[in-house]
Structure formats: C-alpha cells, structure tokens
Short mmCIF file of C-alpha atoms in Angstrom, two decimals:
data_model
loop_
_atom_site.label_atom_id
_atom_site.label_comp_id
_atom_site.label_asym_id
_atom_site.label_seq_id
_atom_site.Cartn_x
_atom_site.Cartn_y
_atom_site.Cartn_z
CA MET A 1305 183.69 153.40 -38.05
CA SER A 1306 187.00 152.87 -39.79
CA SER A 1307 189.16 154.53 -37.13
CA GLU A 1308 189.12 154.89 -33.37
CA ALA A 1309 189.60 158.16 -31.50
CA VAL A 1310 192.99 158.40 -29.77
CA PHE A 1311 193.81 160.16 -26.51
CA ILE A 1312 196.35 162.96 -26.97
CA GLN A 1313 198.86 164.59 -24.64
CA VAL A 1314 198.04 167.86 -22.88
CA GLY A 1315 200.68 169.76 -24.85
CA ALA A 1316 198.88 168.88 -28.09
CA LEU A 1317 195.57 169.82 -26.51
CA ALA A 1318 196.94 173.27 -25.64
CA GLU A 1319 197.97 173.78 -29.26
CA GLY A 1320 194.48 172.86 -30.44
CA PHE A 1321 192.79 175.25 -28.01
CA ALA A 1322 195.12 178.19 -28.65
CA PRO A 1323 193.83 179.79 -31.89
CA HIS A 1324 190.97 182.25 -31.21
CA SER A 1325 190.24 180.78 -27.77
CA HIS A 1326 187.51 182.29 -25.59
CA THR A 1327 189.76 183.00 -22.60
CA LEU A 1328 189.42 186.14 -20.50
CA GLU A 1329 191.95 188.96 -20.63
CA GLN A 1330 194.59 189.19 -17.92
CA GLN A 1331 193.79 191.45 -14.94
CA GLN A 1332 195.94 194.57 -15.26
CA ASP A 1333 195.12 196.41 -12.01
CA LEU A 1334 196.72 194.12 -9.43
CA ALA A 1335 200.30 195.45 -9.62
CA GLY A 1336 201.34 197.07 -6.36
CA THR A 1337 198.58 195.41 -4.32
CA THR A 1338 198.84 192.75 -1.60
CA LEU A 1339 196.34 190.14 -0.44
CA VAL A 1340 196.74 188.17 2.78
CA PHE A 1341 195.27 184.67 2.69
CA HIS A 1342 194.23 183.39 6.13
CA PHE A 1343 193.59 179.64 5.91
CA ALA A 1344 190.95 178.01 8.09
CA GLU A 1345 193.66 175.82 9.64
CA GLY A 1346 195.31 178.92 11.15
CA ASP A 1347 198.27 179.64 8.85
CA SER A 1348 198.46 182.61 6.49
CA VAL A 1349 200.33 183.63 3.33
CA SER A 1350 200.95 187.10 1.94
CA CYS A 1351 200.57 187.52 -1.84
CA GLN A 1352 202.18 190.63 -3.35
CA PHE A 1353 201.57 191.50 -7.00
CA ASN A 1354 204.51 193.06 -8.83
CA HIS A 1355 204.67 195.29 -11.91
CA ASP A 1356 206.48 192.66 -14.03
CA GLN A 1357 203.55 190.18 -14.06
CA THR A 1358 205.01 188.22 -11.17
CA LEU A 1359 203.80 187.78 -7.62
CA LEU A 1360 205.45 186.95 -4.33
CA TRP A 1361 203.77 183.94 -2.73
CA GLY A 1362 205.29 184.31 0.70
CA GLN A 1363 208.95 184.74 -0.27
CA GLN A 1364 208.73 182.89 -3.61
CA ARG A 1365 208.54 184.90 -6.87
CA VAL A 1366 206.47 183.28 -9.65
CA ASP A 1367 204.79 184.18 -12.94
CA TYR A 1368 201.01 184.17 -12.70
CA ARG A 1369 197.78 184.55 -14.61
CA ALA A 1370 194.84 186.41 -13.08
CA THR A 1371 191.36 186.94 -14.50
CA SER A 1372 188.00 188.17 -13.26
CA ILE A 1373 184.92 186.35 -14.54
CA ARG A 1374 182.79 188.71 -12.44
CA PRO A 1375 183.81 192.10 -11.01
CA GLU A 1376 184.08 190.79 -7.44
CA ILE A 1377 185.75 187.46 -8.32
CA LEU A 1378 189.50 186.97 -8.84
CA PHE A 1379 191.04 183.81 -10.33
CA ILE A 1380 194.81 183.55 -9.76
CA ASP A 1381 196.89 180.65 -11.05
CA PHE A 1382 200.62 179.83 -10.96
CA LEU A 1383 203.00 176.90 -10.77
CA ASP A 1384 203.76 175.84 -7.20
CA PRO A 1385 207.26 177.12 -6.33
CA GLN A 1386 207.71 174.48 -3.60
CA ARG A 1387 206.42 171.29 -5.22
CA ALA A 1388 207.46 169.60 -8.44
CA ASN A 1389 204.75 169.24 -11.10
CA GLY A 1390 202.30 171.24 -9.01
CA SER A 1391 200.18 174.36 -9.30
CA ILE A 1392 198.26 176.66 -6.97
CA THR A 1393 194.94 178.19 -7.96
CA LEU A 1394 193.23 180.83 -5.82
CA VAL A 1395 189.61 181.85 -6.29
CA CYS A 1396 188.90 184.99 -4.27
CA HIS A 1397 185.52 186.56 -3.59
CA ARG A 1398 186.85 190.01 -2.78
CA GLN A 1399 183.45 191.51 -1.89
CA ILE A 1400 182.57 188.79 0.64
CA GLY A 1401 186.19 188.24 1.71
CA ASN A 1402 186.70 184.50 1.36
CA PHE A 1403 188.71 182.23 -0.94
CA THR A 1404 189.27 178.67 -2.16
CA ALA A 1405 192.81 177.42 -2.81
CA VAL A 1406 193.40 174.36 -5.00
CA TYR A 1407 196.81 172.72 -4.65
CA GLY A 1408 197.16 170.42 -7.65
CA GLN A 1409 199.96 167.99 -8.41
CA LEU A 1410 200.62 165.68 -11.34
CA PRO A 1411 202.05 162.19 -10.79
CA ASP A 1412 205.68 161.44 -11.61
CA GLU A 1413 206.46 159.09 -14.50
CA ALA A 1414 206.38 155.90 -12.40
CA GLN A 1415 202.98 156.78 -10.94
CA ALA A 1416 201.59 157.82 -14.33
CA ARG A 1417 202.64 154.53 -15.96
CA LEU A 1418 200.92 152.38 -13.31
CA ASP A 1419 197.97 150.86 -15.19
CA ALA A 1420 194.37 151.01 -13.99
CA PHE A 1421 194.19 147.31 -13.06
CA SER A 1422 197.28 147.63 -10.86
CA ARG A 1423 195.87 150.73 -9.17
CA VAL A 1424 192.62 148.93 -8.35
CA GLU A 1425 194.55 145.88 -7.17
CA GLN A 1426 196.61 148.07 -4.81
CA GLY A 1427 193.57 149.95 -3.49
CA LEU A 1428 194.63 153.23 -5.12
CA PRO A 1429 192.36 155.86 -6.71
CA LEU A 1430 192.00 155.42 -10.48
CA THR A 1431 193.67 158.79 -11.06
CA ALA A 1432 197.14 159.64 -9.74
CA VAL A 1433 196.48 163.37 -10.17
CA ASN A 1434 196.03 165.01 -6.75
CA ALA A 1435 193.97 168.04 -5.74
CA GLU A 1436 193.89 169.46 -2.22
CA PHE A 1437 191.23 172.03 -1.34
CA ARG A 1438 191.82 174.64 1.34
CA PHE A 1439 189.38 177.37 2.33
CA GLY A 1440 189.98 180.64 4.11
CA ARG A 1441 189.38 184.36 4.45
CA LEU A 1442 191.01 187.41 2.91
CA ASP A 1443 192.77 190.01 5.03
CA HIS A 1444 190.62 190.70 8.14
CA SER A 1445 187.32 189.30 6.87
CA THR A 1446 184.98 187.24 9.06
CA ALA A 1447 183.05 185.88 6.07
CA PRO A 1448 181.71 182.31 5.98
CA LEU A 1449 183.97 179.83 4.21
CA PRO A 1450 183.15 178.50 0.72
CA GLN A 1451 181.52 175.07 0.60
CA PHE A 1452 181.37 172.08 -1.71
CA THR A 1453 178.06 171.92 -3.59
CA ASP A 1454 175.79 169.56 -5.51
CA GLU A 1455 174.03 172.28 -7.52
CA LEU A 1456 175.64 171.28 -10.83
CA ILE A 1457 174.69 167.62 -10.51
CA GLY A 1458 172.23 166.54 -13.21
CA MET A 1459 173.20 169.27 -15.67
CA ARG A 1460 174.24 168.46 -19.23
CA ASN A 1461 176.18 171.46 -20.57
CA MET A 1462 177.99 172.32 -23.78
CA TYR A 1463 181.16 174.43 -23.78
CA THR A 1464 182.56 176.13 -26.88
CA TYR A 1465 186.23 176.95 -26.27
CA SER A 1466 187.04 178.31 -29.73
CA PRO A 1467 185.64 178.14 -33.27
CA THR A 1468 187.06 174.60 -33.52
CA GLU A 1469 186.82 173.16 -29.97
CA ARG A 1470 183.52 172.07 -28.42
CA TYR A 1471 182.84 169.74 -25.46
CA GLU A 1472 179.89 168.34 -23.54
CA HIS A 1473 179.86 167.73 -19.77
CA ILE A 1474 177.36 165.66 -17.79
CA TYR A 1475 177.66 166.15 -14.03
CA LEU A 1476 176.75 162.71 -12.72
CA ASN A 1477 177.17 162.82 -8.94
CA ASP A 1478 179.37 164.16 -6.13
CA ASN A 1479 182.44 162.35 -7.43
CA PHE A 1480 182.24 161.92 -11.20
CA TYR A 1481 181.35 163.67 -14.43
CA ALA A 1482 181.23 162.46 -18.03
CA TRP A 1483 182.75 164.40 -20.91
CA GLN A 1484 182.98 164.07 -24.65
CA CYS A 1485 184.63 166.14 -27.36
CA LEU A 1486 182.05 167.14 -29.98
CA ASP A 1487 184.51 169.01 -32.22
CA GLY A 1488 188.25 169.62 -32.10
CA VAL A 1489 191.56 167.84 -31.61
CA GLU A 1490 189.94 165.25 -29.29
CA LYS A 1491 186.80 164.73 -31.41
CA GLY A 1492 185.18 161.40 -30.61
CA LEU A 1493 186.91 160.98 -27.26
CA ALA A 1494 184.84 160.53 -24.11
CA ASP A 1495 185.40 159.38 -20.54
CA VAL A 1496 184.22 159.59 -16.94
CA ASP A 1497 186.61 161.27 -14.49
CA ARG A 1498 186.89 162.29 -10.85
CA CYS A 1499 185.64 165.81 -10.13
CA HIS A 1500 184.86 168.35 -7.40
CA TYR A 1501 182.47 171.31 -7.18
CA VAL A 1502 182.70 174.41 -4.96
CA LYS A 1503 180.06 177.13 -4.84
CA VAL A 1504 181.68 180.57 -5.09
CA ALA A 1505 178.56 182.74 -5.50
CA GLU A 1506 175.05 182.43 -6.90
CA LYS A 1507 175.26 180.51 -10.20
CA LEU A 1508 179.07 180.62 -10.02
CA TYR A 1509 181.06 177.47 -9.38
CA LEU A 1510 184.65 176.27 -9.19
CA PHE A 1511 184.84 172.97 -11.08
CA VAL A 1512 187.94 170.77 -10.76
CA TRP A 1513 188.56 167.51 -12.60
CA ARG A 1514 191.35 164.92 -12.47
CA GLU A 1515 191.80 162.64 -15.47
CA LYS A 1516 193.02 159.06 -15.14
CA ILE A 1517 194.37 158.20 -18.62
CA ILE A 1518 196.49 161.25 -19.54
CA PRO A 1519 197.65 162.98 -16.30
CA THR A 1520 195.53 166.13 -16.39
CA LEU A 1521 194.19 168.63 -13.86
CA GLY A 1522 191.46 171.06 -14.85
CA VAL A 1523 190.51 174.04 -12.64
CA VAL A 1524 187.72 176.13 -14.15
CA MET A 1525 185.19 178.75 -13.08
CA ILE A 1526 181.68 178.08 -14.43
CA ASP A 1527 179.46 181.18 -14.49
CA LEU A 1528 175.88 180.15 -15.28
CA GLN A 1529 174.77 183.77 -15.01
CA GLY A 1530 177.13 185.13 -17.67
CA MET A 1531 177.11 181.71 -19.40
CA ARG A 1532 180.87 181.44 -19.75
CA THR A 1533 183.86 179.74 -18.15
CA ASP A 1534 187.49 180.58 -17.48
CA GLY A 1535 190.32 178.60 -15.96
CA LYS A 1536 193.29 176.40 -16.74
CA ILE A 1537 194.45 172.88 -17.63
CA LEU A 1538 197.69 171.43 -16.25
CA GLY A 1539 199.51 168.48 -17.80
CA TYR A 1540 202.76 167.34 -19.34
CA GLN A 1541 204.25 168.39 -22.66
CA GLY A 1542 203.94 165.22 -24.72
CA SER A 1543 205.60 162.26 -23.02
CA ASP A 1544 208.27 164.49 -21.45
CA PHE A 1545 207.69 164.28 -17.69
CA ASN A 1546 210.14 167.14 -17.12
CA ARG A 1547 208.09 169.77 -19.00
CA LEU A 1548 204.74 171.10 -17.87
CA SER A 1549 201.94 172.65 -19.88
CA ASN A 1550 199.79 174.98 -17.76
CA PHE A 1551 197.51 176.76 -20.20
CA ALA A 1552 194.45 178.98 -20.01
CA VAL A 1553 191.01 177.82 -21.17
CA GLY A 1554 187.72 179.64 -21.45
CA ALA A 1555 184.41 178.86 -23.09
CA HIS A 1556 180.92 180.04 -23.87
CA ALA A 1557 178.47 177.85 -21.94
CA GLN A 1558 175.05 176.44 -22.80
CA ILE A 1559 172.80 174.32 -20.57
CA LEU A 1560 171.39 171.56 -22.78
CA ASN A 1561 169.16 169.95 -20.17
CA THR A 1562 168.97 169.00 -16.50
CA THR A 1563 168.11 165.55 -15.16
CA ARG A 1564 166.47 165.11 -11.77
CA HIS A 1565 166.29 161.50 -10.63
CA PRO A 1566 163.16 160.47 -8.69
CA GLN A 1567 163.74 159.86 -5.00
CA ALA A 1568 164.02 156.21 -3.98
#
C-alpha cells in the first residue's frame, strides 16, 4: 500500500455521513406532552415537549432530536444543559414503562491530548470519553428495569449508513468491539474500542461506544428485527475543543455471521 489511512475529526465524519443518510425522521407528535422520568436511585425529572422543537429538562430548555425505531420505542437526544461537552440520551419503552438514560461527556483538551502510554502509566482507562448509565421507570410504571446484555457478543454485522458509508462491527466481549470502515471518509480505518450493550426489547439493543483516539461517543439503537439502526455520534468540530458536533446516524443492518466460542 502506498498510503496509510488517517483518523479524521468527528466534524469531518458528520459531513461524510450527511448526504442521503439512512437516519429516521424526527418524531412530530410529542409537542404538548410530558414524560416524568423516575430514576432507580429515587430522583425524578419532568420532560416537557414544546411546539418549537425544544423540550424542558427540569427547568432547562434545550433543542432535541427524537425518533422511534419501533412504535413503542422513543429515542430522545440533546446536549446536556448542565455539563460542558456533554449530552443526554433517553431510550424509552413507552409500552412497558421503563427507560435507559446515557449521560455522555467528552474530555477537555488537556485530557484528550494525554497519550495512551501516559494513561496506562497513570492507571487511567484508555479512553477519556465518559458514559454513565442510569435506569428507571416512566410516570407511574412498576415495570422491571432495563439490563445490560451479552446477546450481541459474537456477532459480525455490516452497517450501511448512506450510499457512500459502510462499516463492519465485531462484538468481541462485554467490554470491547472491533470496527472497520469498508467504504467512506474513514475507508481503511479500524480499531478496537470500549463499548456497552443494553437490551431494550426482543432483538432491540442500545449500543454505546467510546473511542480512544479521536474523542467520540456513539449512542445507537440496533434493531435486529427491522434490520436497521438509529442514533447519534458526539465529538468535537475539528481540533476546536469549544465546538461540538452532535449528529444523527442511521443505517441498514446485515448480520454477516455469528461466532460462538467453545466452552473451556
């Protein structure tokens, strides 16, 4: 090979994904409704949807994106009004009455520029991107809480995000997955990153990844019944640590194969 693939910033990735992307349309029927999120720890937050495509998260007004990959499932995402470089993603199973909240936060410039060797030397995780998971119930529901799952482990899937962008994922174990770009702006790039899996419903999963080279948080619904995904990627615009890129992603999914390791 005469050239080596180069990692790009999230802002450039968003530009590559944008044309003819397979994202879901925005939910239009939430205006005027209110959801109350009761967290398992005992606190609660009221979420009121306004007619101007904003919501009130408690007393904080923010712009949001909401989609529904299945009729009973609601995916809500917005920048965290109380934390710098953070976002909040809510995955609600409205029929059952439970939810998962993902509080993500990107590292500041000093944290992001700390190299991998130094992080290992200091006993830090390889990625400085944080993700906190909180589970709870909607309104007055007594539903069981969502749970982490291992059902994706062993799958090798292909995701087509647009006519030009195509990726492969291999879900290795509870903590890591491997990815490579087959076609698109990151073609030839591959890595292994920290990840998390939550089961939302049968064949429906919340998949979260945290990259270690370019500060990136991915929060995506994977529907292996409808064979599609929808979610978001959060990162910085270029090398400007004062500007965020929080953009929608969605893909058509294909299971290539599944590996089951023999028991020891």
